[in-house]
Amino acid sequence: MSGADAVAIVAPLLGAAPPLAALPSHALRRVAIVDPKSGERVDTALCTVMRSPRSYTGEDVVELSCHGSPALLRMIVQWLVAGGARLAAPGEFTRRAFLNGRLDLAQAEAVALMIGARTDRAVALAARALAGGFSDQVRGLQARLIDVIAGLEVTLDFPEEGVGHDVESARAAVGGLRAEAERWLEAARHGRVVHGGLTVALVGPPNAGKSSLLNALVGQDRAIVSDIPGTTRDVVEGTIVLAGVPVRLLDTAGIETPRDVIEAEGIRRSRRAIEESELLLVVLDGSVEPDRRVLGETAARPRVLIRAKSDLQAHRAAAGLPGAQPVSAVTGEGMAALRECLTREIELRAGASGDEGGIVASIRQIELLESLSAELAAAEAALADAPLEAALVDLNGALAWAGRILGVDVADAVLDRIFSAFCLGK
Ligand SMILES: Nc1nc2c(ncn2[C@@H]2O[C@H](COP(=O)(O)OP(=O)(O)OP(=O)(O)O)[C@@H](O)[C@H]2O)c(=O)[nH]1
Ligand SMILES: [Mg+2]
């Protein structure tokens, strides 16, 4: 419960306990929870009052830790609502924390990042973002930008006096800031992969050994394997973690001319899986003539070629597949090399562990960092040959983009979008 009336609304549920108002802030007390109408005891709980401004939201907060029965919790919530509270909207606690200055917007987004983290590496990234290190760096950049802007304005107003910033040193300073913003952008792109993971589709002709390879990679019998071509109809998923990044593997139906409507639908789903994947594992049976159709269809996409069934006698034409990795799902030959190859592909997109820094890797942050870098690059160019006024417009633009990272001057609609992605209440 958060808000000025939180203590007053909870009080009738605590029966004869000493008044909450007398409870010291941030202390835990064992309380009886009673039906406020009948006075009948329904639970024994722990209660904490955290008084404004030293609480998550910055408002008075009361927390009850009850036994977790959904029926009991529903009753208690109904009594609180009857007493004047209302249910929180998704992310409303964090939104209030932001509006009350307890967190900046980058940190508020880091809360969602932490809740959604699926690997140790993603947790570490969220923890760094939550600690506010990135926000401090952005504030540092703002301070240096303001310095440059102020210096240039003085130069503009008093050109004869030799005070203020000379244009050459301002340009060098802006170049340094631009390089820094570009490093953040790179880290944010890495962070996005660390948090969101990567989708990899296994594609190829029927019977090539795609499902066998999926099972070998996840170490489980996820997909049905048989020697009948067209065994896999629907897309089958498995998830593995490589380089600290969740990798969603999609096993698909073999691509060929469909023999019936079910196969046609399966192939349509395969193509959709190809579309939504960042990387393809193109699986070809090395013991038969390689299928040119799948090779052609996937040529323009990032892909790893696999010569499957490497334990069998290789077909002479298969030797002509440049760069195809020999792998056997039966003997395990080439599996370690394939994992290493996939790990390298992930590190290309996510960097090595830690490269992602502590930047909240939301699309919003990435777009803001793109705008910030572009505006700084424009200012740098303007300082080389345009009138000072033009450079100042770009520098002030860059300052505004940096502010938006932290949540200054951000429209309500943007806040709605950010916080609606949170779970209820958080
Ligand atoms: N010798 C050998 N046989 C394999 C290997 N991988 C798969 N097979 C066999 O090849 C046949 C097809 O395997 P699947 O994994 O079902 O192939 P798929 O590409 O998923 O086939 P569809 O789902 O029909 O498109 C099965 O009989 C497997 O036992 C391998 O590495 N070595
Ligand atoms: Mg299959």
Short mmCIF file of N, CA, C and O in Angstrom, two decimals, residues 119-122 193-194 240-247 339-340 342-348 350-354 356:
data_model
loop_
_atom_site.label_atom_id
_atom_site.label_comp_id
_atom_site.label_asym_id
_atom_site.label_seq_id
_atom_site.Cartn_x
_atom_site.Cartn_y
_atom_site.Cartn_z
N THR A 119 18.91 -14.94 -17.20
CA THR A 119 20.20 -15.61 -16.99
C THR A 119 20.99 -14.82 -15.96
O THR A 119 20.68 -13.66 -15.68
N ASP A 120 22.06 -15.46 -15.43
CA ASP A 120 22.92 -14.77 -14.44
C ASP A 120 23.47 -13.48 -15.04
O ASP A 120 23.57 -12.46 -14.37
N ARG A 121 23.84 -13.57 -16.34
CA ARG A 121 24.45 -12.40 -16.98
C ARG A 121 23.44 -11.26 -17.09
O ARG A 121 23.78 -10.09 -16.91
N ALA A 122 22.17 -11.60 -17.38
CA ALA A 122 21.13 -10.57 -17.48
C ALA A 122 20.84 -9.96 -16.10
O ALA A 122 20.57 -8.76 -15.99
N VAL A 193 20.73 -7.85 -26.49
CA VAL A 193 20.85 -9.28 -26.79
C VAL A 193 21.02 -10.08 -25.49
O VAL A 193 20.41 -11.14 -25.32
N VAL A 194 21.81 -9.54 -24.55
CA VAL A 194 22.01 -10.23 -23.27
C VAL A 194 20.67 -10.43 -22.57
O VAL A 194 20.37 -11.50 -22.05
N ILE A 240 18.58 -22.90 -24.79
CA ILE A 240 19.86 -23.17 -24.14
C ILE A 240 20.49 -21.83 -23.79
O ILE A 240 20.05 -20.78 -24.28
N VAL A 241 21.48 -21.85 -22.90
CA VAL A 241 22.18 -20.62 -22.55
C VAL A 241 23.63 -20.75 -23.03
O VAL A 241 24.31 -21.70 -22.69
N LEU A 242 24.06 -19.81 -23.88
CA LEU A 242 25.44 -19.79 -24.36
C LEU A 242 26.01 -18.40 -24.09
O LEU A 242 25.34 -17.41 -24.37
N ALA A 243 27.22 -18.34 -23.55
CA ALA A 243 27.85 -17.05 -23.21
C ALA A 243 26.92 -16.19 -22.36
O ALA A 243 26.89 -14.97 -22.49
N GLY A 244 26.13 -16.84 -21.50
CA GLY A 244 25.24 -16.09 -20.60
C GLY A 244 24.02 -15.52 -21.29
O GLY A 244 23.29 -14.71 -20.72
N VAL A 245 23.77 -15.94 -22.52
CA VAL A 245 22.65 -15.39 -23.30
C VAL A 245 21.65 -16.51 -23.59
O VAL A 245 22.04 -17.58 -24.04
N PRO A 246 20.36 -16.27 -23.31
CA PRO A 246 19.37 -17.30 -23.65
C PRO A 246 19.21 -17.42 -25.16
O PRO A 246 19.00 -16.41 -25.84
N VAL A 247 19.34 -18.63 -25.65
CA VAL A 247 19.22 -18.85 -27.09
C VAL A 247 18.00 -19.74 -27.32
O VAL A 247 17.92 -20.86 -26.83
N ARG A 339 28.88 -25.78 -30.81
CA ARG A 339 28.59 -24.90 -29.67
C ARG A 339 29.55 -23.70 -29.65
O ARG A 339 29.14 -22.57 -29.38
N GLU A 340 30.83 -23.98 -29.92
CA GLU A 340 31.81 -22.87 -29.94
C GLU A 340 31.47 -21.87 -31.04
O GLU A 340 31.56 -20.65 -30.84
N LEU A 342 28.52 -21.27 -32.32
CA LEU A 342 27.33 -20.52 -31.90
C LEU A 342 27.71 -19.47 -30.86
O LEU A 342 27.21 -18.34 -30.88
N THR A 343 28.60 -19.85 -29.93
CA THR A 343 29.04 -18.91 -28.90
C THR A 343 29.71 -17.70 -29.54
O THR A 343 29.46 -16.55 -29.15
N ARG A 344 30.55 -17.95 -30.57
CA ARG A 344 31.20 -16.82 -31.26
C ARG A 344 30.15 -15.93 -31.92
O ARG A 344 30.24 -14.70 -31.88
N GLU A 345 29.14 -16.55 -32.55
CA GLU A 345 28.09 -15.76 -33.20
C GLU A 345 27.36 -14.89 -32.18
O GLU A 345 26.97 -13.76 -32.46
N ILE A 346 27.15 -15.44 -30.96
CA ILE A 346 26.45 -14.68 -29.92
C ILE A 346 27.33 -13.54 -29.43
O ILE A 346 26.87 -12.41 -29.24
N GLU A 347 28.63 -13.84 -29.27
CA GLU A 347 29.52 -12.79 -28.78
C GLU A 347 29.67 -11.65 -29.79
O GLU A 347 29.91 -10.50 -29.41
N LEU A 348 29.50 -11.99 -31.07
CA LEU A 348 29.48 -10.93 -32.09
C LEU A 348 28.36 -9.94 -31.81
O LEU A 348 28.48 -8.74 -32.05
N ALA A 350 26.51 -9.83 -28.71
CA ALA A 350 26.33 -9.47 -27.30
C ALA A 350 27.64 -9.06 -26.64
O ALA A 350 27.65 -8.64 -25.50
N GLY A 351 28.77 -9.21 -27.35
CA GLY A 351 30.07 -8.94 -26.75
C GLY A 351 30.42 -10.03 -25.75
O GLY A 351 29.62 -10.94 -25.49
N ALA A 352 31.60 -9.92 -25.15
CA ALA A 352 31.96 -10.86 -24.10
C ALA A 352 31.26 -10.42 -22.83
O ALA A 352 30.78 -9.28 -22.73
N SER A 353 31.17 -11.32 -21.85
CA SER A 353 30.44 -11.02 -20.63
C SER A 353 30.98 -9.74 -20.00
O SER A 353 32.18 -9.59 -19.82
N GLY A 354 30.09 -8.79 -19.70
CA GLY A 354 30.50 -7.52 -19.09
C GLY A 354 30.57 -6.38 -20.09
O GLY A 354 30.44 -5.22 -19.72
N GLU A 356 28.46 -5.38 -22.03
CA GLU A 356 27.19 -4.67 -22.14
C GLU A 356 27.07 -3.56 -21.10
O GLU A 356 26.15 -2.75 -21.17
#
